[in-house]
Coordinates of C-alpha atoms and ligand atoms in Angstrom, one line a residue:
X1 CA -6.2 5.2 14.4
X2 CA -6.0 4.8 18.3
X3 CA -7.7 1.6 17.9
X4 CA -5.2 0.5 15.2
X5 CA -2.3 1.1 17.3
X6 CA -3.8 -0.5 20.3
X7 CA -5.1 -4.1 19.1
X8 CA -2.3 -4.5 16.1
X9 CA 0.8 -2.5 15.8
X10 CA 1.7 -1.7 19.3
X11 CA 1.1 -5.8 20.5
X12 CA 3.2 -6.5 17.0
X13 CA 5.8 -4.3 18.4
X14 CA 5.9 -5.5 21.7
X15 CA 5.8 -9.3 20.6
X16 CA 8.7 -8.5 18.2
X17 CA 10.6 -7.3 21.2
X18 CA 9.8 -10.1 23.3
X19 CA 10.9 -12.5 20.5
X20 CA 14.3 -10.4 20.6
X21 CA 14.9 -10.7 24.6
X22 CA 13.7 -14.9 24.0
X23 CA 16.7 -15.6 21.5
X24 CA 19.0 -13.6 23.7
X25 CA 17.9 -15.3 26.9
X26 CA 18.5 -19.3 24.9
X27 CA 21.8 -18.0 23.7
X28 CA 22.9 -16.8 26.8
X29 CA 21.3 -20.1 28.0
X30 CA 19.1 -17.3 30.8
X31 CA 16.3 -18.8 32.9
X32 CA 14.1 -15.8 31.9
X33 CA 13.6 -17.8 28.6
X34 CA 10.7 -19.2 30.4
X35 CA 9.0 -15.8 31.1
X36 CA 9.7 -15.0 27.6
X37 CA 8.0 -17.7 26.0
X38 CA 5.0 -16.7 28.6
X39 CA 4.6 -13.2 27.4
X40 CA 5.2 -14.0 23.7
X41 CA 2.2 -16.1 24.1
X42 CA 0.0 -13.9 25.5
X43 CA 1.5 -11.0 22.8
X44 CA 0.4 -13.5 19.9
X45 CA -2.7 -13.8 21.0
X46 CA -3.3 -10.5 21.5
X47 CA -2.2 -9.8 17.9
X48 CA -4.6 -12.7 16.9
X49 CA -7.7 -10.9 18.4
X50 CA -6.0 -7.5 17.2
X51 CA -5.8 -9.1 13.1
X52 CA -8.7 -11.0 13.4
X53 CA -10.8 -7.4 14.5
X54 CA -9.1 -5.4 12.4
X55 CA -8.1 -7.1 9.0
X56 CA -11.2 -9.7 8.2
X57 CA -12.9 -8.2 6.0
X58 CA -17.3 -7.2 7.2
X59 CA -19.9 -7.2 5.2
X60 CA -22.2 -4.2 5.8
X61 CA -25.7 -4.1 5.0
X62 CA -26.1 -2.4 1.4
X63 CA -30.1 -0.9 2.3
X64 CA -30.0 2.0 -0.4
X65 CA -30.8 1.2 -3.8
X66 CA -28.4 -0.5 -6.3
X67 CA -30.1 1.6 -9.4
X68 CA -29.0 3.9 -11.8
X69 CA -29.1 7.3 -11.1
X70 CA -31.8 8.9 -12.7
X71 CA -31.8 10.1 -16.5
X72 CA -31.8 13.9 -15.6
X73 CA -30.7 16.2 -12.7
X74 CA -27.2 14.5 -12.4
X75 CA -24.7 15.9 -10.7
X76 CA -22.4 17.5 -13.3
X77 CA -25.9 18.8 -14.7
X78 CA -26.5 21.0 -11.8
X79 CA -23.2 21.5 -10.7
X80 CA -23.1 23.4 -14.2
X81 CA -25.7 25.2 -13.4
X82 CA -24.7 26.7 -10.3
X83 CA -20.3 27.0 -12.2
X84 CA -19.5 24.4 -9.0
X85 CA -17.3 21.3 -10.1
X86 CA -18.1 18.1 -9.0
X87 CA -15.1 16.1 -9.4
X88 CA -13.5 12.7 -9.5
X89 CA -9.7 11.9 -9.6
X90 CA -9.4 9.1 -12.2
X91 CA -6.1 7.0 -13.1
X92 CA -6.2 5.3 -16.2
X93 CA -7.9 7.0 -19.3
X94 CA -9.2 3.2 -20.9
X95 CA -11.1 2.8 -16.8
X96 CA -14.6 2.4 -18.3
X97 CA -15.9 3.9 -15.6
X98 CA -14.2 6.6 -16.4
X99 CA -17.1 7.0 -20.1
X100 CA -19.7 5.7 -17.5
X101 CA -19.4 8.3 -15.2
X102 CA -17.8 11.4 -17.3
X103 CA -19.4 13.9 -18.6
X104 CA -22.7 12.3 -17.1
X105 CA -21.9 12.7 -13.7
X106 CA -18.4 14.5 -13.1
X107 CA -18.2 17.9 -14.2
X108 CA -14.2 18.2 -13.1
X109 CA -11.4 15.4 -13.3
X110 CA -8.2 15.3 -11.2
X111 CA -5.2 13.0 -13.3
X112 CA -4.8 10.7 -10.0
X113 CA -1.0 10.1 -10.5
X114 CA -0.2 10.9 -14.3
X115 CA 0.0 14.9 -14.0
X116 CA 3.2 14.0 -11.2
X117 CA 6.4 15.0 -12.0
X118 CA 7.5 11.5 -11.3
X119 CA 5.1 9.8 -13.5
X120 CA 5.3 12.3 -16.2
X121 CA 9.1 11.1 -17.3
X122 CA 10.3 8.4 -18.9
X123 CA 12.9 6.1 -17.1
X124 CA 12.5 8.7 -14.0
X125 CA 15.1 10.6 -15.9
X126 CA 14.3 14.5 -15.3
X127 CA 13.5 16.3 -18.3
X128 CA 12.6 13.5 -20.1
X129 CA 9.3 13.8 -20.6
X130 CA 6.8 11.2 -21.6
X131 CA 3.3 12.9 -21.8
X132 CA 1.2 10.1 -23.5
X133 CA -0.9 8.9 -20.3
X134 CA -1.9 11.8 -18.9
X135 CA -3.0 13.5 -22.3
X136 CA -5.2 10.1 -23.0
X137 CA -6.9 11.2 -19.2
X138 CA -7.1 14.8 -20.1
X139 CA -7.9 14.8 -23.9
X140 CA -11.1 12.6 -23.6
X141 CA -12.0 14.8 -20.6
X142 CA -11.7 18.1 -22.4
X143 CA -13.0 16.9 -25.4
X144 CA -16.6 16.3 -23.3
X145 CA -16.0 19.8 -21.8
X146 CA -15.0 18.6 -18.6
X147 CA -12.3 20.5 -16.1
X148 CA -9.3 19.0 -16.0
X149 CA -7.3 19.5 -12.4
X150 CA -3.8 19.2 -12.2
X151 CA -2.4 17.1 -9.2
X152 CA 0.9 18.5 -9.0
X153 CA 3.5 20.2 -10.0
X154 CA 5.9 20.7 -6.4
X155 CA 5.4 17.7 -3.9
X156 CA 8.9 17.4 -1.8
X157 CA 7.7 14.8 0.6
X158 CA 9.2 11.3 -0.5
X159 CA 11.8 11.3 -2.2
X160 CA 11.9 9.1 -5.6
X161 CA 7.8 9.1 -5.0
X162 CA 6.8 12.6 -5.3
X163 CA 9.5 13.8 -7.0
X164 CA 12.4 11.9 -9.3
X165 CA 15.1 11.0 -7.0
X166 CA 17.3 12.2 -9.9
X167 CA 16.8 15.6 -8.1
X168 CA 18.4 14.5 -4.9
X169 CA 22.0 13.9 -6.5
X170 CA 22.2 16.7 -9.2
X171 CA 21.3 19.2 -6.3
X172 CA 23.7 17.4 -4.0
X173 CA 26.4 17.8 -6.7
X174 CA 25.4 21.0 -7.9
X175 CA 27.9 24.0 -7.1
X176 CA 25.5 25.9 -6.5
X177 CA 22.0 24.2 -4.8
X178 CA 19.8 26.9 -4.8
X179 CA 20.3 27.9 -8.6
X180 CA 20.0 24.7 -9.3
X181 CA 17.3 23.6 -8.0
X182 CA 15.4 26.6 -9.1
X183 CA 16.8 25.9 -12.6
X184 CA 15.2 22.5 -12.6
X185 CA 11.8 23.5 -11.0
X186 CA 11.8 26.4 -13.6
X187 CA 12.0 24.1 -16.6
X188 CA 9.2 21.4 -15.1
X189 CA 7.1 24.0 -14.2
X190 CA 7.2 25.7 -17.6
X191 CA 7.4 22.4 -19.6
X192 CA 4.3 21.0 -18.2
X193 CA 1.9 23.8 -18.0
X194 CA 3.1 25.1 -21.3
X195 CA 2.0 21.4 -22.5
X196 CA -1.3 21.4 -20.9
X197 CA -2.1 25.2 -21.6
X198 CA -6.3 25.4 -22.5
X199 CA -6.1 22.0 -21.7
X200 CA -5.4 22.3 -17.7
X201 CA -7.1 25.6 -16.0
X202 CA -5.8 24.8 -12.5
X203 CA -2.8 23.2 -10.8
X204 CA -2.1 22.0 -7.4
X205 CA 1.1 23.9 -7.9
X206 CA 3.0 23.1 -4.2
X207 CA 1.5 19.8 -2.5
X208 CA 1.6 19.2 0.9
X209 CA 4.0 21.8 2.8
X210 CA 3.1 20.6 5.8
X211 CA 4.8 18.4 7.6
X212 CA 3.2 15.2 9.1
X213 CA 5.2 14.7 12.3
X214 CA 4.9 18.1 14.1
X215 CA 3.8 21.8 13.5
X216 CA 6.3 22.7 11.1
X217 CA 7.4 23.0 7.3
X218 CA 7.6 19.6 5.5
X219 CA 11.4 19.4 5.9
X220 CA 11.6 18.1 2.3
X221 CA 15.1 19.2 -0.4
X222 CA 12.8 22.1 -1.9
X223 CA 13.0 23.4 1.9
X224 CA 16.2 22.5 2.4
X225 CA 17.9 24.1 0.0
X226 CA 15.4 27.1 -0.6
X227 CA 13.4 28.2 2.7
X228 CA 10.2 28.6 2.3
X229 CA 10.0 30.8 -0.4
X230 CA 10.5 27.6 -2.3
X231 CA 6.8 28.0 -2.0
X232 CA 6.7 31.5 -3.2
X233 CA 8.9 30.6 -6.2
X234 CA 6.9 27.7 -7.0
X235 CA 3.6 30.1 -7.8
X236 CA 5.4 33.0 -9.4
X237 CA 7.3 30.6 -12.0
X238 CA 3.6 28.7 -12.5
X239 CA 2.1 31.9 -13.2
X240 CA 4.6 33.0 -15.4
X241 CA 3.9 29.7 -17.3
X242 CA 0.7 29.7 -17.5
X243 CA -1.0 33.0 -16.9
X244 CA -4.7 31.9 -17.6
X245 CA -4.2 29.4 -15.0
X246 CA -6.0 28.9 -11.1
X247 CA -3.0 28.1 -8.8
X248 CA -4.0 26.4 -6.0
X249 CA -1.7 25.1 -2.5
X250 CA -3.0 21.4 -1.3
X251 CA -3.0 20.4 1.6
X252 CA -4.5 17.4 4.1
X253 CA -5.3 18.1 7.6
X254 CA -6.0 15.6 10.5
X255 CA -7.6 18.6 12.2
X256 CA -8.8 21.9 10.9
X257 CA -8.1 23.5 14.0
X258 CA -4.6 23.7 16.1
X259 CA -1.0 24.6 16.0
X260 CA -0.8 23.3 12.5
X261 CA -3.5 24.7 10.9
X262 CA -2.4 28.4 12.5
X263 CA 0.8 27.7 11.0
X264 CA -1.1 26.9 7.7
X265 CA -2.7 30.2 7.8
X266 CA 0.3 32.2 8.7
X267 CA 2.1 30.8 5.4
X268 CA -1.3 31.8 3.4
X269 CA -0.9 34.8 5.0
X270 CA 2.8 35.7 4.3
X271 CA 2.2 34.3 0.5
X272 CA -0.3 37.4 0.2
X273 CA 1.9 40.1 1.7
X274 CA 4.7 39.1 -0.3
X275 CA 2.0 39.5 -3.7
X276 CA 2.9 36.0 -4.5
X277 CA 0.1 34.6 -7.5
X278 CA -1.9 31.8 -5.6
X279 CA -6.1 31.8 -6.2
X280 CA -6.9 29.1 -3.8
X281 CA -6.4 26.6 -0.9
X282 CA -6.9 22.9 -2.1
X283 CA -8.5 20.6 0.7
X284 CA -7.7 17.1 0.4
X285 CA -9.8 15.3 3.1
X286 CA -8.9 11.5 2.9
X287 CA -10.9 10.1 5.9
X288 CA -8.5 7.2 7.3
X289 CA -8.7 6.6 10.5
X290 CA -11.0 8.9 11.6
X291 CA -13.7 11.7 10.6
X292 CA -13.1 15.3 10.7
X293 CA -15.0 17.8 12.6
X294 CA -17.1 19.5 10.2
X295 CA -18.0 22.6 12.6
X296 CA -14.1 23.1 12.5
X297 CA -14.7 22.7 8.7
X298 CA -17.1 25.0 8.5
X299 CA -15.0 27.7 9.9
X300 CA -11.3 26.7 8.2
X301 CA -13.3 27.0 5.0
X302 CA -14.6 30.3 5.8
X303 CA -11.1 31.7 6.9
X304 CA -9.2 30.9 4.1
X305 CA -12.4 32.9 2.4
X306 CA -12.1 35.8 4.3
X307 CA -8.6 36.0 3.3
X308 CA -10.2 36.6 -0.4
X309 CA -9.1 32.9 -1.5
X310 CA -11.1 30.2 -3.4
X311 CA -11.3 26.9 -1.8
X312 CA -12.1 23.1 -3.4
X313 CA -12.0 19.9 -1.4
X314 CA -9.7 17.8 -4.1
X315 CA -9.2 14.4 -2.7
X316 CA -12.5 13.5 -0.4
X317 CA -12.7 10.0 0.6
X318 CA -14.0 8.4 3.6
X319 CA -13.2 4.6 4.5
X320 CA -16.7 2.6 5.3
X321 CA -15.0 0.9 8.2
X322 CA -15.0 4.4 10.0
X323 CA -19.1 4.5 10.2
X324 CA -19.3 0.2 11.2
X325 CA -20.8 1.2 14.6
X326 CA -23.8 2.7 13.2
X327 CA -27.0 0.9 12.6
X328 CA -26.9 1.7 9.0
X329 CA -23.3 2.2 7.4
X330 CA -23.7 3.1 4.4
X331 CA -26.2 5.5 5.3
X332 CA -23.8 7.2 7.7
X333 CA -21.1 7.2 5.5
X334 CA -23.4 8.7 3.0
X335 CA -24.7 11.8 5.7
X336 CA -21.2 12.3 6.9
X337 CA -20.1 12.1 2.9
X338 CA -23.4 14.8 2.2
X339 CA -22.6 17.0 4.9
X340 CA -19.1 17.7 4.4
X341 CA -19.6 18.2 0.9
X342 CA -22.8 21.2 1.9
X343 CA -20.5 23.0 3.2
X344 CA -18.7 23.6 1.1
X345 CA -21.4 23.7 -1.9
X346 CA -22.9 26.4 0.8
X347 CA -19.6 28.7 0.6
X348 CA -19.9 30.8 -2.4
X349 CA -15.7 30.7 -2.0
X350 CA -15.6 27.2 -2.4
X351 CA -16.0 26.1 -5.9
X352 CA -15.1 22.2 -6.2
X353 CA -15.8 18.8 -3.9
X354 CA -13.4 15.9 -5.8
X355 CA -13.6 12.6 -4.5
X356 CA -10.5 10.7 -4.8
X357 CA -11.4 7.9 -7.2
X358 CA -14.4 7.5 -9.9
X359 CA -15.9 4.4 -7.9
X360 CA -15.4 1.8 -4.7
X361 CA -13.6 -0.1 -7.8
X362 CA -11.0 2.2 -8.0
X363 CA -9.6 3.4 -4.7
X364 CA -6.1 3.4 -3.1
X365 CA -7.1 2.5 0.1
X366 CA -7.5 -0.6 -1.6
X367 CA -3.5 -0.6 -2.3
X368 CA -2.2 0.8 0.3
X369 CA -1.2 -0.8 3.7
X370 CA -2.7 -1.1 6.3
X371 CA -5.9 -0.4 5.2
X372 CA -6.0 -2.5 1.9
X373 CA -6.4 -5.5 4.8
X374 CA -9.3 -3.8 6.4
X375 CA -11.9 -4.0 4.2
X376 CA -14.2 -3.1 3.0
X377 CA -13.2 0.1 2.1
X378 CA -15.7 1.2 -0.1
X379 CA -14.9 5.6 0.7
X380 CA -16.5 7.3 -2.9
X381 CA -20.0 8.3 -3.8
X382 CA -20.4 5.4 -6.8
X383 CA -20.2 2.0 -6.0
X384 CA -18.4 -0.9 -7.6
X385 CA -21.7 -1.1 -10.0
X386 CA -20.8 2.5 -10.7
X387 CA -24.3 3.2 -8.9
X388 CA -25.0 6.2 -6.7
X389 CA -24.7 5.6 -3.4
X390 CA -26.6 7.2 0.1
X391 CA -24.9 10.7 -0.2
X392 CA -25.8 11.4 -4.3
X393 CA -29.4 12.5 -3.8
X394 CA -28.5 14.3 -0.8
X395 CA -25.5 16.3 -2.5
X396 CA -27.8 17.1 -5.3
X397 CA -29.8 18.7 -3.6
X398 CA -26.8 20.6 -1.7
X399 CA -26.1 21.8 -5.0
X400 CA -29.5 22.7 -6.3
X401 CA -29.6 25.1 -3.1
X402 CA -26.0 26.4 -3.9
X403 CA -26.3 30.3 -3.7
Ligands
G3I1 O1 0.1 -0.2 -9.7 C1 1.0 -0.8 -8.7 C2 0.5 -2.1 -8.2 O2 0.6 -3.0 -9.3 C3 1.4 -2.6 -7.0 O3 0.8 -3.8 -6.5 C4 1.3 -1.5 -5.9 C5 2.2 -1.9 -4.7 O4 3.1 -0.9 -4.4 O5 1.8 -0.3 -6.5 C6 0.9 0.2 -7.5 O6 1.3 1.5 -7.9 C7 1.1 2.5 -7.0 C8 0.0 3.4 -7.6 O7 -0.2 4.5 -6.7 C9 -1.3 2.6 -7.8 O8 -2.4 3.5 -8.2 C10 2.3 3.2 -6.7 O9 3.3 2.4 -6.2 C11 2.0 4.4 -5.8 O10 3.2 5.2 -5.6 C12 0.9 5.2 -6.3 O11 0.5 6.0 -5.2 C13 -0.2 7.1 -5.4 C14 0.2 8.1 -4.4 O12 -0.5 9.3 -4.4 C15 1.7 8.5 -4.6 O13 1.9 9.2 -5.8 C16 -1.8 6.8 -5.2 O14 -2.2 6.0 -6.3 C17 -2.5 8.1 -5.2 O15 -3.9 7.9 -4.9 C18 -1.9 9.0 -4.1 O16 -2.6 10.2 -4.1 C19 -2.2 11.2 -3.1 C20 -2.3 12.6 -3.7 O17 -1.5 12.6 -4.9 C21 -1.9 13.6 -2.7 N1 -2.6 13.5 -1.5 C22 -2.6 12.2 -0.9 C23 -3.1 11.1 -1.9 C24 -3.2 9.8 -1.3 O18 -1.9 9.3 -0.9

């Protein structure tokens, strides 16, 4: 990420300013035009190096095998075995990938987008439900006696992206916000999990109530109008909904140590005191722009434990590009990818690893800028073949040692 900043947005910052004080300086016909062309120059070029390091695309060495895995011992079949999910967060029900590699392989399945609130209405328009993608996803998955995750019921960050920006006017209108909004969360909650009851058997119910700038509450309408029992509310109406279902609170952290992650625990810790209905923390581990400590790992997973909590990691992916230093990429990838996973295969708390996308072929790094211009990104445990990759034989294993 540091990197990033330092070859390609800060010069593209600095180059944009330059550009600004060069017009100004020929309109107000200044000498310092001169100097301004100077260090625009040297900016450009510095961008140059910057794109030309960090957006054309590498070609690692591929030294594991490009073979099937083999015809018995796969994932899924163990992870049975030992009640662990292995898990895979898939998009489109008609992804062939998605036959390939479930039931075979993935035990679990996460609807990637179609289980949103957003993406579960038609036209955006709130309470309008259109549930015909997601239940192609989740039929096919039940029907081969597969989990089905669902990803999420209470996400405030973006508006109009996580949740329908419909919401932002009727609760600005409303005479009376809070009963309002709790009126509207209410009825999603209740209309989604009562479609998916049997089908669904755990919900991300509230998604990221962190905030990304700074060590406090996503400052997002459900906290605005609400506090943070918005949170609390959020599990008592899913509950009430669906009482056979695991509710889960997602989160991703750059760290799992710090202010933010203390702050984390405190709201786990107040959700228990006040007897609210949540089984389990959700971690989503998307490996950007940089790995995470896994000693750190170790011990976040065991604290949410100790708290009497289940744990899953539902959104694993790590980018290729973060292991290009080593001799062997995809081996690294595949060790780092292995490891995080063992621990939490070793935590008899921790009951699911999801990686965020069935193959390479199917990732949103690949989509999503900047890194869609860094490739290759190539961050799941299948590749575009749909074959295992380094860290499959060493999970297995993980898993066959599961306590
Ligand atoms: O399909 C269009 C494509 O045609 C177009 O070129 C592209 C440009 O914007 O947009 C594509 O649609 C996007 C879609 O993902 C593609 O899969 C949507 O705009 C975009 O909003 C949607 O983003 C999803 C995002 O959540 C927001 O809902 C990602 O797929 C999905 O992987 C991502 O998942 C989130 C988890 O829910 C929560 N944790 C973080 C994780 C990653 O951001």
């Amino acid at each position: 990420m540091l990197k990033y900043f330092l070859y390609a947005a800060v010069p593209a910052v600095l180059a944009l300013a330059t550009f600004v004080w060069l017009i100004v300086a020929l309109v107000r016909q200044c000498k310092s035009w001169r100097i301004a062309v100077g260090v625009f120059g040297v900016e450009i070029l510095l961008l140059a190096i910057g794109y030309f390091v960090y957006f054309t695309p590498v070609e690692y060495p591929r030294t594991y095998l490009d073979e099937p895995a083999p015809e018995t011992g796969s994932l899924a079949e163990i992870a049975r075995e030992k009640s662990f999910y292995i898990g895979a967060a898939v998009n489109m029900a008609d992804n062939p990938a998605y036959r390939k590699l479930v039931p075979s392989e993935y035990n679990s399945i996460t609807p990637e987008n179609y289980t949103k609130w957003r993406q579960l209405l038609a036209n955006e328009a709130i309470g309008n439900y259109d549930f015909s993608k997601a239940d192609a996803i989740v039929d096919y998955a039940v029907e081969n006696g597969v989990r089905v995750r669902g990803h999420t019921l209470i996400w405030g960050k973006f508006s109009g992206r996580t949740y329908p920006k419909e919401l932002d006017n009727l609760i600005a209108e409303a005479a009376d916000p809070p009963a309002e909004l709790r009126r509207i969360m209410q009825e999603h909650i209740q209309t989604v999990m009562t479609h998916f009851k049997g089908r669904i058997t755990v919900w991300d119910v509230v998604n990221e109530p962190l905030s990304m700038d700074g060590v406090y509450l996503d400052e997002n309408i459900f906290l605005n109008t609400l506090g943070r029992s918005y949170i609390a509310e959020s599990f008592r109406m899913a509950r009430e909904a669906d009482p056979s279902a695991q509710l889960f609170i997602n989160e991703q952290f750059g760290n799992y140590a710090g202010e933010l992650v203390e702050l984390f625990f405190d709201l786990l810790e107040w959700l228990l005191e006040e007897n609210v209905p949540i089984d389990g923390v959700g971690i989503q581990a998307h490996n950007i722009f940089k790995t995470h400590n896994l000693d750190e790992f170790r011990q976040f997973v065991q604290r949410v434990a100790d708290l009497g909590l289940l744990v899953e990691v539902t959104e694993f992916d790590a980018r290729i590009r973060l292991f290009g230093e080593e001799p062997d990429p995809y081996q690294a990838q595949g060790d780092y990818m292995a490891e995080y996973a063992r621990i939490c295969i070793e935590n008899p708390a921790c009951i699911g690893f999801t990686v965020w996308g069935l193959s390479d072929a199917s990732t949103w790094f690949d989509w999503v800028t900047p890194v869609n211009r860094m490739l290759p990104n190539d961050p799941l445990l299948f590749n575009v073949n749909l074959r295992p990759k380094p860290a499959y034989t060493k999970i297995r294993e993980s898993l066959r040692n599961r306590p």
